[in-house]
């Protein structure tokens, strides 16, 4: 599900800090992506350049300008007031009420006004891991994230949607445990129940395997890859929703193909956060820029929703980047160290067990969970 993109504007920096801290440490973190500003100039500049990707604005009266509101009529505008007397004919929200009540009121207003569908509270957080170029280490990053999150006590599901599954998943040292019915059976059952307009009755454990490499669950691969090739974006959504909504897991890590097929688009659209992997290689940067341009031109709604939840991670980082980024929106938010291959296991084995690489992955996971990715741009406006 795509979170609501809310802009908060208040001259009170302390109020902004408390607001952001509460959101990122409550159930509202899955429902909202908050961008905050304390300066009017920064707020209006942001709305001019990024207003199309905003769902709602909650701001003090000083930030309201009729011209900006007229240009952005699709946006839901709400005035943050300290009492009566606000010169605003639209929806008003009292500033000094318990934040749980305030946020519940804001979300109810957004839903009733725009019929925005919110993520289900209690549903597992879904993190999509993507790269526009093969060979950037996407699967290694996804597996390491699953491993680190499981090590912290979270119940993790790793969903591999690659057409051709990486060999590291089924290497001798990482054979899954159990005899779950697997991906093919689950896809069949989801389709069959949908055709009959019935809910799924089988528990997720019917289909899963336990993988000792990252101590989490996964699905056994399909024998006939046509079953994957025939998946549409809505099939991907149903699969992700079934796993994330099973009530068993805290986190679902989704690893898809490195090209924009229907499955990949389904992952980018339905993930709560997206980790996009790049490397310091000129050709990788060029192709990544081309992929972003394609999304922006041909899938603008997907592009804007994804850019509100994406973190670009530079894998195999050896120091200062040598190649410039091809677009201003490709901002590197995380760096994962280059780990030289050692022994017969090669680089993949080294990264699965390197303390340095695990440290970098842990930092990435904490950023995703704390919401720093979502408000990294926001804090530029909080001065």
Short mmCIF file of N, CA and C in Angstrom, two decimals, residues 33-214:
data_model
loop_
_atom_site.label_atom_id
_atom_site.label_comp_id
_atom_site.label_asym_id
_atom_site.label_seq_id
_atom_site.Cartn_x
_atom_site.Cartn_y
_atom_site.Cartn_z
N UNK A 33 3.91 9.50 5.06
CA UNK A 33 5.25 9.99 4.76
C UNK A 33 5.18 11.50 4.96
N UNK A 34 5.89 12.01 5.98
CA UNK A 34 5.75 13.41 6.37
C UNK A 34 6.98 14.20 5.94
N UNK A 35 6.75 15.31 5.26
CA UNK A 35 7.78 16.28 4.91
C UNK A 35 7.46 17.57 5.67
N UNK A 36 8.42 18.09 6.43
CA UNK A 36 8.12 19.19 7.34
C UNK A 36 8.96 20.42 7.05
N UNK A 37 8.37 21.60 7.25
CA UNK A 37 9.04 22.87 7.02
C UNK A 37 8.70 23.86 8.13
N UNK A 38 9.71 24.66 8.51
CA UNK A 38 9.47 25.74 9.46
C UNK A 38 9.62 27.10 8.81
N UNK A 39 10.17 27.15 7.60
CA UNK A 39 10.36 28.41 6.87
C UNK A 39 9.37 28.50 5.71
N UNK A 40 8.70 29.64 5.61
CA UNK A 40 7.70 29.81 4.56
C UNK A 40 8.32 29.72 3.17
N UNK A 41 9.48 30.33 2.98
CA UNK A 41 10.13 30.32 1.67
C UNK A 41 10.45 28.90 1.22
N UNK A 42 10.99 28.10 2.13
CA UNK A 42 11.32 26.71 1.79
C UNK A 42 10.07 25.91 1.50
N UNK A 43 9.01 26.16 2.26
CA UNK A 43 7.74 25.47 2.04
C UNK A 43 7.18 25.77 0.65
N UNK A 44 7.11 27.05 0.29
CA UNK A 44 6.53 27.42 -1.00
C UNK A 44 7.40 26.95 -2.16
N UNK A 45 8.71 26.96 -2.00
CA UNK A 45 9.60 26.44 -3.04
C UNK A 45 9.36 24.96 -3.25
N UNK A 46 9.18 24.22 -2.15
CA UNK A 46 8.91 22.79 -2.26
C UNK A 46 7.58 22.53 -2.95
N UNK A 47 6.57 23.29 -2.58
CA UNK A 47 5.24 23.08 -3.17
C UNK A 47 5.23 23.41 -4.66
N UNK A 48 6.03 24.39 -5.06
CA UNK A 48 6.12 24.72 -6.48
C UNK A 48 6.77 23.60 -7.27
N UNK A 49 7.80 22.98 -6.70
CA UNK A 49 8.57 21.98 -7.44
C UNK A 49 8.05 20.56 -7.25
N UNK A 50 7.43 20.26 -6.11
CA UNK A 50 7.06 18.88 -5.80
C UNK A 50 5.59 18.72 -5.44
N UNK A 51 4.79 19.73 -5.67
CA UNK A 51 3.40 19.69 -5.23
C UNK A 51 2.58 18.57 -5.84
N UNK A 52 2.95 18.12 -7.04
CA UNK A 52 2.18 17.05 -7.69
C UNK A 52 2.30 15.73 -6.94
N UNK A 53 3.35 15.58 -6.13
CA UNK A 53 3.54 14.32 -5.40
C UNK A 53 3.04 14.40 -3.96
N UNK A 54 2.29 15.47 -3.62
CA UNK A 54 1.76 15.67 -2.27
C UNK A 54 0.27 15.35 -2.25
N UNK A 55 -0.17 14.62 -1.22
CA UNK A 55 -1.60 14.32 -1.05
C UNK A 55 -2.32 15.36 -0.21
N UNK A 56 -1.65 15.83 0.86
CA UNK A 56 -2.32 16.73 1.80
C UNK A 56 -1.30 17.65 2.45
N UNK A 57 -1.78 18.83 2.87
CA UNK A 57 -0.94 19.80 3.58
C UNK A 57 -1.62 20.16 4.89
N UNK A 58 -0.87 20.11 5.98
CA UNK A 58 -1.32 20.54 7.29
C UNK A 58 -0.40 21.68 7.71
N UNK A 59 -0.91 22.91 7.71
CA UNK A 59 -0.01 24.04 7.93
C UNK A 59 -0.69 25.14 8.74
N UNK A 60 0.12 25.97 9.35
CA UNK A 60 -0.39 27.14 10.06
C UNK A 60 -0.85 28.18 9.05
N UNK A 61 -1.69 29.10 9.50
CA UNK A 61 -2.31 30.07 8.59
C UNK A 61 -1.28 30.91 7.85
N UNK A 62 -0.14 31.18 8.48
CA UNK A 62 0.88 32.01 7.86
C UNK A 62 1.44 31.41 6.58
N UNK A 63 1.32 30.09 6.43
CA UNK A 63 1.88 29.41 5.26
C UNK A 63 0.88 29.33 4.11
N UNK A 64 -0.36 29.70 4.38
CA UNK A 64 -1.39 29.57 3.34
C UNK A 64 -1.33 30.75 2.38
N UNK A 65 -1.27 30.45 1.09
CA UNK A 65 -1.32 31.46 0.04
C UNK A 65 -2.35 31.01 -0.98
N UNK A 66 -3.30 31.88 -1.29
CA UNK A 66 -4.38 31.49 -2.19
C UNK A 66 -3.86 31.05 -3.55
N UNK A 67 -2.80 31.72 -4.04
CA UNK A 67 -2.26 31.36 -5.34
C UNK A 67 -1.72 29.95 -5.38
N UNK A 68 -1.02 29.57 -4.33
CA UNK A 68 -0.47 28.20 -4.24
C UNK A 68 -1.60 27.19 -4.14
N UNK A 69 -2.62 27.51 -3.35
CA UNK A 69 -3.75 26.60 -3.19
C UNK A 69 -4.53 26.44 -4.50
N UNK A 70 -4.67 27.53 -5.25
CA UNK A 70 -5.39 27.47 -6.52
C UNK A 70 -4.65 26.58 -7.52
N UNK A 71 -3.33 26.64 -7.49
CA UNK A 71 -2.53 25.82 -8.42
C UNK A 71 -2.55 24.35 -8.03
N UNK A 72 -2.79 24.06 -6.76
CA UNK A 72 -2.72 22.69 -6.26
C UNK A 72 -4.08 22.30 -5.66
N UNK A 73 -5.11 22.37 -6.49
CA UNK A 73 -6.47 22.09 -6.01
C UNK A 73 -6.68 20.62 -5.69
N UNK A 74 -5.88 19.73 -6.26
CA UNK A 74 -6.02 18.30 -5.98
C UNK A 74 -5.62 17.98 -4.54
N UNK A 75 -4.75 18.82 -3.97
CA UNK A 75 -4.24 18.60 -2.62
C UNK A 75 -5.30 18.97 -1.58
N UNK A 76 -5.34 18.20 -0.50
CA UNK A 76 -6.24 18.50 0.62
C UNK A 76 -5.51 19.45 1.56
N UNK A 77 -6.04 20.67 1.73
CA UNK A 77 -5.42 21.69 2.58
C UNK A 77 -6.13 21.74 3.93
N UNK A 78 -5.34 21.68 5.00
CA UNK A 78 -5.88 21.75 6.35
C UNK A 78 -5.10 22.79 7.14
N UNK A 79 -5.79 23.61 7.88
CA UNK A 79 -5.17 24.69 8.64
C UNK A 79 -4.93 24.24 10.08
N UNK A 80 -3.70 24.36 10.54
CA UNK A 80 -3.33 23.99 11.90
C UNK A 80 -3.52 25.22 12.78
N UNK A 81 -4.52 25.20 13.65
CA UNK A 81 -4.89 26.39 14.43
C UNK A 81 -4.61 26.19 15.92
N UNK A 82 -4.50 27.33 16.62
CA UNK A 82 -4.32 27.32 18.07
C UNK A 82 -5.62 27.67 18.79
N UNK A 83 -6.68 27.80 18.04
CA UNK A 83 -7.98 28.13 18.62
C UNK A 83 -8.86 28.75 17.57
N UNK A 84 -9.88 29.46 17.99
CA UNK A 84 -10.80 30.09 17.05
C UNK A 84 -10.15 31.33 16.43
N UNK A 85 -10.74 31.77 15.34
CA UNK A 85 -10.28 33.02 14.74
C UNK A 85 -9.44 32.88 13.49
N UNK A 86 -9.16 31.66 13.07
CA UNK A 86 -8.37 31.46 11.86
C UNK A 86 -9.19 31.88 10.64
N UNK A 87 -8.56 32.67 9.77
CA UNK A 87 -9.23 33.17 8.57
C UNK A 87 -9.06 32.16 7.43
N UNK A 88 -9.65 30.98 7.61
CA UNK A 88 -9.53 29.91 6.62
C UNK A 88 -10.86 29.18 6.55
N UNK A 89 -11.42 29.14 5.35
CA UNK A 89 -12.77 28.57 5.19
C UNK A 89 -12.77 27.06 5.12
N UNK A 90 -11.59 26.46 4.96
CA UNK A 90 -11.51 25.01 4.81
C UNK A 90 -11.44 24.28 6.14
N UNK A 91 -10.91 23.07 6.11
CA UNK A 91 -10.88 22.21 7.30
C UNK A 91 -9.80 22.70 8.27
N UNK A 92 -10.17 22.83 9.55
CA UNK A 92 -9.24 23.31 10.57
C UNK A 92 -8.96 22.19 11.59
N UNK A 93 -7.70 22.12 12.02
CA UNK A 93 -7.26 21.11 12.99
C UNK A 93 -6.61 21.82 14.17
N UNK A 94 -7.12 21.54 15.38
CA UNK A 94 -6.56 22.16 16.58
C UNK A 94 -5.16 21.60 16.85
N UNK A 95 -4.20 22.50 16.98
CA UNK A 95 -2.79 22.13 17.08
C UNK A 95 -2.46 21.38 18.37
N UNK A 96 -2.98 21.86 19.50
CA UNK A 96 -2.55 21.33 20.79
C UNK A 96 -3.55 20.31 21.32
N UNK A 97 -3.65 19.20 20.65
CA UNK A 97 -4.42 18.05 21.11
C UNK A 97 -3.50 16.84 21.07
N UNK A 98 -3.84 15.76 21.76
CA UNK A 98 -2.98 14.57 21.69
C UNK A 98 -2.70 14.19 20.25
N UNK A 99 -1.43 13.90 19.94
CA UNK A 99 -1.05 13.65 18.55
C UNK A 99 -1.76 12.45 17.95
N UNK A 100 -2.08 11.46 18.76
CA UNK A 100 -2.83 10.31 18.24
C UNK A 100 -4.19 10.76 17.72
N UNK A 101 -4.87 11.64 18.49
CA UNK A 101 -6.17 12.12 18.05
C UNK A 101 -6.03 13.03 16.83
N UNK A 102 -5.02 13.89 16.85
CA UNK A 102 -4.80 14.80 15.73
C UNK A 102 -4.55 14.03 14.44
N UNK A 103 -3.67 13.04 14.48
CA UNK A 103 -3.33 12.28 13.29
C UNK A 103 -4.51 11.43 12.81
N UNK A 104 -5.26 10.87 13.75
CA UNK A 104 -6.45 10.11 13.38
C UNK A 104 -7.45 11.01 12.66
N UNK A 105 -7.62 12.23 13.17
CA UNK A 105 -8.53 13.18 12.54
C UNK A 105 -8.06 13.55 11.14
N UNK A 106 -6.76 13.81 11.00
CA UNK A 106 -6.19 14.17 9.70
C UNK A 106 -6.40 13.05 8.69
N UNK A 107 -6.11 11.81 9.09
CA UNK A 107 -6.26 10.68 8.17
C UNK A 107 -7.72 10.45 7.79
N UNK A 108 -8.62 10.62 8.76
CA UNK A 108 -10.05 10.47 8.46
C UNK A 108 -10.49 11.52 7.44
N UNK A 109 -9.99 12.74 7.60
CA UNK A 109 -10.36 13.81 6.67
C UNK A 109 -9.81 13.53 5.27
N UNK A 110 -8.58 13.04 5.20
CA UNK A 110 -7.97 12.73 3.90
C UNK A 110 -8.74 11.60 3.22
N UNK A 111 -9.06 10.57 3.99
CA UNK A 111 -9.79 9.44 3.42
C UNK A 111 -11.18 9.85 2.93
N UNK A 112 -11.88 10.63 3.75
CA UNK A 112 -13.25 11.00 3.38
C UNK A 112 -13.27 11.96 2.19
N UNK A 113 -12.21 12.77 2.06
CA UNK A 113 -12.16 13.76 0.99
C UNK A 113 -11.70 13.16 -0.33
N UNK A 114 -10.69 12.29 -0.24
CA UNK A 114 -10.03 11.83 -1.46
C UNK A 114 -10.10 10.33 -1.66
N UNK A 115 -10.74 9.62 -0.73
CA UNK A 115 -10.84 8.17 -0.80
C UNK A 115 -9.48 7.51 -0.95
N UNK A 116 -8.50 8.05 -0.19
CA UNK A 116 -7.16 7.48 -0.22
C UNK A 116 -7.16 6.19 0.58
N UNK A 117 -6.60 5.13 0.02
CA UNK A 117 -6.54 3.85 0.72
C UNK A 117 -5.26 3.78 1.54
N UNK A 118 -5.38 3.56 2.83
CA UNK A 118 -4.23 3.53 3.73
C UNK A 118 -3.77 2.11 3.98
N UNK A 119 -2.47 1.95 4.33
CA UNK A 119 -2.01 0.63 4.72
C UNK A 119 -2.73 0.14 5.96
N UNK A 120 -2.96 -1.14 6.02
CA UNK A 120 -3.62 -1.72 7.19
C UNK A 120 -2.67 -1.74 8.37
N UNK A 121 -3.12 -1.18 9.50
CA UNK A 121 -2.33 -1.23 10.71
C UNK A 121 -2.23 -2.69 11.17
N UNK A 122 -1.02 -3.15 11.48
CA UNK A 122 -0.81 -4.53 11.86
C UNK A 122 -0.28 -5.37 10.71
N UNK A 123 -0.35 -4.86 9.50
CA UNK A 123 0.20 -5.54 8.34
C UNK A 123 1.72 -5.44 8.38
N UNK A 124 2.39 -6.47 7.88
CA UNK A 124 3.86 -6.46 7.83
C UNK A 124 4.35 -5.32 6.95
N UNK A 125 5.47 -4.73 7.33
CA UNK A 125 6.10 -3.71 6.49
C UNK A 125 6.74 -4.40 5.29
N UNK A 126 6.50 -3.87 4.09
CA UNK A 126 7.01 -4.47 2.86
C UNK A 126 8.14 -3.59 2.30
N UNK A 127 9.31 -4.17 2.14
CA UNK A 127 10.46 -3.46 1.59
C UNK A 127 10.85 -4.11 0.27
N UNK A 128 10.73 -3.36 -0.82
CA UNK A 128 11.15 -3.85 -2.12
C UNK A 128 12.61 -3.51 -2.35
N UNK A 129 13.36 -4.46 -2.89
CA UNK A 129 14.78 -4.23 -3.22
C UNK A 129 14.91 -4.35 -4.73
N UNK A 130 15.42 -3.29 -5.36
CA UNK A 130 15.41 -3.22 -6.82
C UNK A 130 16.73 -2.64 -7.33
N UNK A 131 17.08 -3.03 -8.54
CA UNK A 131 18.18 -2.40 -9.28
C UNK A 131 17.81 -2.45 -10.75
N UNK A 132 18.05 -1.35 -11.46
CA UNK A 132 17.74 -1.31 -12.88
C UNK A 132 18.76 -2.07 -13.71
N UNK A 133 19.87 -2.48 -13.09
CA UNK A 133 20.95 -3.16 -13.80
C UNK A 133 21.31 -4.43 -13.05
N UNK A 134 21.39 -5.54 -13.75
CA UNK A 134 21.78 -6.80 -13.13
C UNK A 134 23.23 -6.79 -12.68
N UNK A 135 23.54 -7.60 -11.67
CA UNK A 135 24.91 -7.72 -11.21
C UNK A 135 25.34 -6.68 -10.21
N UNK A 136 24.40 -5.87 -9.68
CA UNK A 136 24.76 -4.83 -8.71
C UNK A 136 24.72 -5.34 -7.27
N UNK A 137 24.33 -6.60 -7.08
CA UNK A 137 24.29 -7.16 -5.73
C UNK A 137 22.95 -7.03 -5.04
N UNK A 138 21.89 -6.89 -5.83
CA UNK A 138 20.55 -6.70 -5.28
C UNK A 138 20.13 -7.83 -4.34
N UNK A 139 20.31 -9.08 -4.80
CA UNK A 139 19.88 -10.22 -3.98
C UNK A 139 20.70 -10.33 -2.70
N UNK A 140 22.02 -10.07 -2.79
CA UNK A 140 22.86 -10.10 -1.60
C UNK A 140 22.40 -9.05 -0.58
N UNK A 141 22.05 -7.86 -1.07
CA UNK A 141 21.54 -6.83 -0.16
C UNK A 141 20.23 -7.28 0.48
N UNK A 142 19.32 -7.83 -0.33
CA UNK A 142 18.02 -8.27 0.20
C UNK A 142 18.20 -9.37 1.26
N UNK A 143 19.05 -10.34 0.99
CA UNK A 143 19.28 -11.43 1.93
C UNK A 143 19.95 -10.93 3.21
N UNK A 144 20.89 -10.01 3.07
CA UNK A 144 21.54 -9.46 4.25
C UNK A 144 20.57 -8.65 5.09
N UNK A 145 19.66 -7.92 4.44
CA UNK A 145 18.64 -7.20 5.19
C UNK A 145 17.75 -8.17 5.95
N UNK A 146 17.33 -9.25 5.28
CA UNK A 146 16.51 -10.26 5.96
C UNK A 146 17.26 -10.86 7.15
N UNK A 147 18.54 -11.12 6.95
CA UNK A 147 19.36 -11.72 8.02
C UNK A 147 19.48 -10.78 9.22
N UNK A 148 19.74 -9.50 8.96
CA UNK A 148 19.91 -8.54 10.05
C UNK A 148 18.60 -8.30 10.80
N UNK A 149 17.51 -8.18 10.07
CA UNK A 149 16.22 -7.95 10.71
C UNK A 149 15.80 -9.15 11.55
N UNK A 150 16.07 -10.36 11.04
CA UNK A 150 15.75 -11.57 11.81
C UNK A 150 16.62 -11.66 13.06
N UNK A 151 17.89 -11.24 12.95
CA UNK A 151 18.80 -11.28 14.09
C UNK A 151 18.35 -10.35 15.20
N UNK A 152 17.59 -9.32 14.85
CA UNK A 152 17.05 -8.39 15.85
C UNK A 152 15.73 -8.86 16.44
N UNK A 153 15.31 -10.06 16.06
CA UNK A 153 14.11 -10.63 16.64
C UNK A 153 12.84 -10.43 15.84
N UNK A 154 12.95 -9.87 14.64
CA UNK A 154 11.76 -9.67 13.81
C UNK A 154 11.47 -10.93 13.00
N UNK A 155 10.19 -11.16 12.75
CA UNK A 155 9.78 -12.29 11.92
C UNK A 155 9.79 -11.84 10.46
N UNK A 156 10.66 -12.46 9.67
CA UNK A 156 10.95 -11.98 8.32
C UNK A 156 10.55 -12.99 7.27
N UNK A 157 9.95 -12.48 6.20
CA UNK A 157 9.66 -13.30 5.03
C UNK A 157 10.44 -12.72 3.86
N UNK A 158 11.17 -13.58 3.15
CA UNK A 158 11.91 -13.17 1.95
C UNK A 158 11.17 -13.71 0.73
N UNK A 159 10.70 -12.78 -0.12
CA UNK A 159 9.94 -13.16 -1.30
C UNK A 159 10.79 -12.88 -2.54
N UNK A 160 11.22 -13.94 -3.21
CA UNK A 160 12.02 -13.80 -4.42
C UNK A 160 11.10 -13.90 -5.64
N UNK A 161 11.04 -12.83 -6.44
CA UNK A 161 10.21 -12.79 -7.64
C UNK A 161 11.06 -12.68 -8.91
N UNK A 162 12.33 -13.06 -8.81
CA UNK A 162 13.18 -13.07 -10.00
C UNK A 162 12.75 -14.19 -10.94
N UNK A 163 12.85 -13.95 -12.23
CA UNK A 163 12.55 -15.00 -13.20
C UNK A 163 13.53 -16.15 -13.05
N UNK A 164 14.80 -15.81 -12.87
CA UNK A 164 15.83 -16.83 -12.66
C UNK A 164 16.44 -16.59 -11.29
N UNK A 165 16.17 -17.49 -10.36
CA UNK A 165 16.53 -17.32 -8.96
C UNK A 165 18.04 -17.42 -8.77
N UNK A 166 18.59 -16.56 -7.92
CA UNK A 166 20.02 -16.56 -7.63
C UNK A 166 20.45 -17.87 -6.99
N UNK A 167 21.63 -18.34 -7.38
CA UNK A 167 22.13 -19.63 -6.88
C UNK A 167 22.44 -19.61 -5.39
N UNK A 168 22.68 -18.42 -4.82
CA UNK A 168 23.06 -18.38 -3.40
C UNK A 168 21.92 -18.86 -2.51
N UNK A 169 20.68 -18.76 -2.99
CA UNK A 169 19.54 -19.21 -2.19
C UNK A 169 19.54 -20.72 -1.98
N UNK A 170 20.12 -21.44 -2.95
CA UNK A 170 20.06 -22.89 -2.88
C UNK A 170 21.44 -23.51 -2.95
N UNK A 171 22.44 -22.74 -2.49
CA UNK A 171 23.79 -23.29 -2.37
C UNK A 171 23.81 -24.33 -1.27
N UNK A 172 24.84 -25.12 -1.28
CA UNK A 172 24.90 -26.26 -0.35
C UNK A 172 24.80 -25.82 1.11
N UNK A 173 25.40 -24.64 1.41
CA UNK A 173 25.40 -24.19 2.81
C UNK A 173 24.10 -23.50 3.19
N UNK A 174 23.16 -23.34 2.22
CA UNK A 174 21.95 -22.61 2.54
C UNK A 174 20.70 -23.28 2.03
N UNK A 175 20.59 -24.59 2.19
CA UNK A 175 19.41 -25.30 1.69
C UNK A 175 18.22 -25.04 2.61
N UNK A 176 17.07 -24.67 2.05
CA UNK A 176 15.89 -24.42 2.89
C UNK A 176 15.43 -25.68 3.60
N UNK A 177 14.77 -25.47 4.72
CA UNK A 177 14.28 -26.57 5.52
C UNK A 177 12.77 -26.70 5.36
N UNK A 178 12.26 -27.92 5.30
CA UNK A 178 10.82 -28.15 5.22
C UNK A 178 10.37 -28.49 3.82
N UNK A 179 9.08 -28.74 3.68
CA UNK A 179 8.51 -29.15 2.40
C UNK A 179 7.22 -28.38 2.12
N UNK A 180 7.31 -27.07 2.15
CA UNK A 180 6.13 -26.26 1.87
C UNK A 180 5.67 -26.42 0.43
N UNK A 181 4.40 -26.14 0.19
CA UNK A 181 3.83 -26.32 -1.15
C UNK A 181 4.46 -25.39 -2.18
N UNK A 182 4.99 -24.23 -1.74
CA UNK A 182 5.77 -23.39 -2.61
C UNK A 182 5.01 -22.35 -3.40
N UNK A 183 5.77 -21.59 -4.21
CA UNK A 183 5.24 -20.47 -4.97
C UNK A 183 4.15 -20.90 -5.94
N UNK A 184 4.39 -21.96 -6.70
CA UNK A 184 3.44 -22.36 -7.74
C UNK A 184 2.07 -22.67 -7.14
N UNK A 185 2.04 -23.40 -6.04
CA UNK A 185 0.78 -23.75 -5.42
C UNK A 185 0.07 -22.52 -4.86
N UNK A 186 0.84 -21.61 -4.26
CA UNK A 186 0.25 -20.41 -3.69
C UNK A 186 -0.36 -19.54 -4.79
N UNK A 187 0.34 -19.37 -5.91
CA UNK A 187 -0.20 -18.59 -7.02
C UNK A 187 -1.50 -19.21 -7.54
N UNK A 188 -1.52 -20.54 -7.63
CA UNK A 188 -2.72 -21.24 -8.09
C UNK A 188 -3.88 -21.03 -7.12
N UNK A 189 -3.61 -21.17 -5.83
CA UNK A 189 -4.67 -21.03 -4.83
C UNK A 189 -5.20 -19.59 -4.77
N UNK A 190 -4.32 -18.61 -4.90
CA UNK A 190 -4.76 -17.21 -4.90
C UNK A 190 -5.69 -16.94 -6.07
N UNK A 191 -5.33 -17.46 -7.24
CA UNK A 191 -6.17 -17.25 -8.42
C UNK A 191 -7.50 -17.98 -8.29
N UNK A 192 -7.44 -19.22 -7.79
CA UNK A 192 -8.67 -20.02 -7.67
C UNK A 192 -9.65 -19.39 -6.70
N UNK A 193 -9.17 -18.92 -5.56
CA UNK A 193 -10.07 -18.30 -4.59
C UNK A 193 -10.60 -16.97 -5.10
N UNK A 194 -9.77 -16.24 -5.85
CA UNK A 194 -10.24 -14.98 -6.43
C UNK A 194 -11.34 -15.23 -7.46
N UNK A 195 -11.17 -16.27 -8.26
CA UNK A 195 -12.19 -16.60 -9.26
C UNK A 195 -13.52 -16.98 -8.59
N UNK A 196 -13.42 -17.64 -7.45
CA UNK A 196 -14.63 -18.04 -6.72
C UNK A 196 -15.14 -16.94 -5.80
N UNK A 197 -14.37 -15.82 -5.75
CA UNK A 197 -14.70 -14.69 -4.88
C UNK A 197 -14.78 -15.13 -3.43
N UNK A 198 -13.81 -15.94 -3.05
CA UNK A 198 -13.73 -16.43 -1.68
C UNK A 198 -12.41 -15.97 -1.06
N UNK A 199 -12.34 -15.83 0.25
CA UNK A 199 -11.06 -15.50 0.90
C UNK A 199 -10.16 -16.72 0.97
N UNK A 200 -8.87 -16.48 1.05
CA UNK A 200 -7.91 -17.57 1.23
C UNK A 200 -8.10 -18.15 2.63
N UNK A 201 -8.22 -19.47 2.72
CA UNK A 201 -8.39 -20.12 4.01
C UNK A 201 -7.13 -20.83 4.49
N UNK A 202 -6.20 -21.12 3.57
CA UNK A 202 -4.98 -21.82 3.96
C UNK A 202 -4.01 -20.86 4.66
N UNK A 203 -3.40 -21.29 5.75
CA UNK A 203 -2.39 -20.44 6.42
C UNK A 203 -1.13 -20.35 5.58
N UNK A 204 -0.37 -19.30 5.77
CA UNK A 204 0.85 -19.09 5.01
C UNK A 204 1.85 -20.23 5.21
N UNK A 205 1.80 -20.89 6.38
CA UNK A 205 2.73 -21.99 6.67
C UNK A 205 2.55 -23.17 5.71
N UNK A 206 1.40 -23.24 5.03
CA UNK A 206 1.16 -24.30 4.06
C UNK A 206 2.17 -24.26 2.92
N UNK A 207 2.70 -23.07 2.64
CA UNK A 207 3.49 -22.87 1.43
C UNK A 207 4.97 -22.61 1.70
N UNK A 208 5.38 -22.37 2.93
CA UNK A 208 6.70 -21.81 3.19
C UNK A 208 7.77 -22.84 3.48
N UNK A 209 9.01 -22.39 3.27
CA UNK A 209 10.22 -23.11 3.67
C UNK A 209 10.98 -22.22 4.64
N UNK A 210 11.74 -22.83 5.51
CA UNK A 210 12.59 -22.09 6.45
C UNK A 210 14.01 -22.10 5.92
N UNK A 211 14.59 -20.92 5.75
CA UNK A 211 15.93 -20.85 5.19
C UNK A 211 16.96 -20.58 6.29
N UNK A 212 17.95 -21.46 6.46
CA UNK A 212 18.92 -21.29 7.55
C UNK A 212 19.90 -20.15 7.33
N UNK A 213 20.02 -19.66 6.09
CA UNK A 213 20.97 -18.58 5.82
C UNK A 213 20.56 -17.28 6.48
N UNK A 214 19.25 -16.96 6.46
CA UNK A 214 18.80 -15.70 7.06
C UNK A 214 17.75 -15.92 8.15
#
